[in-house]
């Protein structure tokens, strides 16, 4: 009853694998669009959310705050969707959005470039040249995106529990290998797993609420939760925001208490 | 004749996986030391290559000249084992040593740094700080080795069929996955892939014989084989050198006919 994230290059067969796992395990299959739709319920444009997940930040963009907001909303939506387990997410950076240490099986699949080109040509009717250019562009954008936001190389196998190359292993076999692991004892969805997933969902929800709330939307804060007790760290711009942070966080569902001792007020000169 | 080529970080649990494979499926598990022992039984030159490799570590050009003979001798040593039965090779860049064998499964085993430190502390009686430093140093050496020997990055997942991270996947599960992978139709030896192993072995023996002969040692010659007929391909050679090459190749057991062609000598990795 665990959660599986599948990271993959574009047109690498991630969707087919996710569907196979969903059939085999009886899990829900989630893609980026499901998460975007849910995040858009906070009142932001779906196109902006997609762009935030897709395009690497440009030089000027790095100084903008919007991306933080979109990612906070996406993270909250994804955490909420997978909170009760039995879910497969095949979209960009699921393993990073959900963070480490959770009862999540982080997988990545890689496929030989020729197969990806074929798949893309078949689906989008691109010429070979355009298909190669498209794949190279999207891969590069994703590489830059994860490097900038998380400081990691998305291809690094150490970020995943399992990396399967589809050059010689077919999707059915990959599906069998992944499902056998997720059904093993290490990925059993215990009461402790549920508690951790609930805490992740609560912390992400608080972070999203703070990011969308007008009086705290300029802040970039770290939020963690343990058994519903929320701790918030970071800097506020004006002292009045400290109370506002506490008020917004306390109102989020599932929050038992809020600790803001580590919120840093502005320095007075 | 299943073949697993396994690359792993130092102290990443390779030994435990190897024990499990031997116990469960009777797979013969080999390390780099096993292969160098075989290489060392083939006369003085093999010894010289290995000794010089260590001595020349700081001298790129000398080391570079030894790269080809080293790879040929190591490949021949591994092929000798592969012909005999199921093998799992845990060596420096094991996944790259023997490319082009259709039934070889290339695997990388990863483990989180904390687990590796604990394993080394338990095994080597060293402090946490010493263990961390040692692991970092060995990783760095292996990464440099792979780049130098094969021009590849150890971290590139496209070079493996499967990467297993032991952070949350247990040793028995990882072992079971490897055994199951070797049983898949894609990695089961076929008459064609077994014949390819035999061809590769014959080519490796011929090239090793050329390395063993001081007169032909430096010639960059490639080899392909069909049955016992070996075709050598390389640069233009004076008559005396060409005769020495052909004569040396003919002495190799299993060779029934040899011819030499002038042309591009394919890298040994690509010969079959």
Tab-separated table of N, CA and C in Angstrom, chain B residues 83 192 194-206 223-231 249 252-258 272:
chain	number	residue	atom	x	y	z
B	83	UNK	N	33.227	-18.663	-20.059
B	83	UNK	CA	33.020	-19.884	-20.859
B	83	UNK	C	32.683	-21.092	-19.992
B	192	UNK	N	23.553	-17.999	-30.203
B	192	UNK	CA	24.293	-16.905	-30.857
B	192	UNK	C	25.206	-16.187	-29.866
B	194	UNK	N	26.386	-17.305	-27.043
B	194	UNK	CA	27.461	-18.195	-26.596
B	194	UNK	C	28.544	-18.267	-27.677
B	195	UNK	N	28.097	-18.317	-28.933
B	195	UNK	CA	29.076	-18.339	-30.029
B	195	UNK	C	29.874	-17.039	-30.041
B	196	UNK	N	29.191	-15.929	-29.700
B	196	UNK	CA	29.880	-14.631	-29.656
B	196	UNK	C	30.951	-14.641	-28.563
B	197	UNK	N	30.645	-15.268	-27.425
B	197	UNK	CA	31.628	-15.366	-26.349
B	197	UNK	C	32.860	-16.132	-26.857
B	198	UNK	N	32.611	-17.221	-27.584
B	198	UNK	CA	33.735	-18.024	-28.099
B	198	UNK	C	34.571	-17.205	-29.081
B	199	UNK	N	33.885	-16.451	-29.936
B	199	UNK	CA	34.624	-15.615	-30.901
B	199	UNK	C	35.452	-14.561	-30.175
B	200	UNK	N	34.796	-13.933	-29.168
B	200	UNK	CA	35.516	-12.906	-28.395
B	200	UNK	C	36.731	-13.501	-27.698
B	201	UNK	N	36.544	-14.727	-27.194
B	201	UNK	CA	37.638	-15.365	-26.459
B	201	UNK	C	38.811	-15.640	-27.401
B	202	UNK	N	38.502	-16.152	-28.578
B	202	UNK	CA	39.576	-16.456	-29.527
B	202	UNK	C	40.316	-15.172	-29.910
B	203	UNK	N	39.559	-14.116	-30.170
B	203	UNK	CA	40.177	-12.826	-30.514
B	203	UNK	C	41.054	-12.335	-29.364
B	204	UNK	N	40.534	-12.471	-28.141
B	204	UNK	CA	41.290	-12.011	-26.974
B	204	UNK	C	42.588	-12.799	-26.846
B	205	UNK	N	42.527	-14.106	-27.121
B	205	UNK	CA	43.732	-14.923	-27.017
B	205	UNK	C	44.761	-14.495	-28.061
B	206	UNK	N	44.278	-14.198	-29.273
B	206	UNK	CA	45.192	-13.771	-30.330
B	206	UNK	C	45.830	-12.419	-29.968
B	223	UNK	N	40.953	-7.517	-33.966
B	223	UNK	CA	40.728	-8.900	-34.434
B	223	UNK	C	39.244	-9.214	-34.508
B	224	UNK	N	38.868	-9.954	-35.547
B	224	UNK	CA	37.521	-10.540	-35.601
B	224	UNK	C	37.707	-12.017	-35.947
B	225	UNK	N	36.722	-12.819	-35.558
B	225	UNK	CA	36.887	-14.254	-35.809
B	225	UNK	C	35.599	-14.855	-36.328
B	226	UNK	N	35.736	-15.861	-37.133
B	226	UNK	CA	34.595	-16.644	-37.625
B	226	UNK	C	35.049	-18.087	-37.591
B	227	UNK	N	34.521	-18.856	-36.670
B	227	UNK	CA	35.071	-20.197	-36.451
B	227	UNK	C	36.514	-20.027	-35.999
B	228	UNK	N	37.428	-20.760	-36.654
B	228	UNK	CA	38.839	-20.610	-36.283
B	228	UNK	C	39.574	-19.627	-37.170
B	229	UNK	N	38.846	-18.984	-38.093
B	229	UNK	CA	39.492	-18.024	-39.007
B	229	UNK	C	39.529	-16.643	-38.375
B	230	UNK	N	40.718	-16.121	-38.211
B	230	UNK	CA	40.855	-14.817	-37.553
B	230	UNK	C	41.313	-13.782	-38.571
B	231	UNK	N	40.624	-12.656	-38.570
B	231	UNK	CA	41.051	-11.547	-39.424
B	231	UNK	C	41.609	-10.449	-38.535
B	249	UNK	N	49.969	-15.099	-34.251
B	249	UNK	CA	48.528	-15.420	-34.179
B	249	UNK	C	48.288	-16.900	-34.460
B	252	UNK	N	48.230	-19.568	-31.626
B	252	UNK	CA	47.162	-19.601	-30.620
B	252	UNK	C	46.250	-20.801	-30.854
B	253	UNK	N	45.975	-21.504	-29.789
B	253	UNK	CA	45.142	-22.691	-29.893
B	253	UNK	C	43.746	-22.314	-30.398
B	254	UNK	N	43.245	-23.055	-31.365
B	254	UNK	CA	41.903	-22.784	-31.907
B	254	UNK	C	41.944	-21.996	-33.198
B	255	UNK	N	43.091	-21.400	-33.512
B	255	UNK	CA	43.192	-20.605	-34.738
B	255	UNK	C	43.531	-21.541	-35.902
B	256	UNK	N	42.695	-21.520	-36.940
B	256	UNK	CA	42.968	-22.389	-38.089
B	256	UNK	C	43.503	-21.591	-39.279
B	257	UNK	N	43.148	-20.311	-39.314
B	257	UNK	CA	43.611	-19.493	-40.435
B	257	UNK	C	43.691	-18.037	-39.979
B	258	UNK	N	44.690	-17.318	-40.480
B	258	UNK	CA	44.823	-15.898	-40.105
B	258	UNK	C	45.092	-15.063	-41.340
B	272	UNK	N	34.356	-8.839	-32.239
B	272	UNK	CA	33.554	-9.975	-31.800
B	272	UNK	C	33.998	-11.216	-32.540
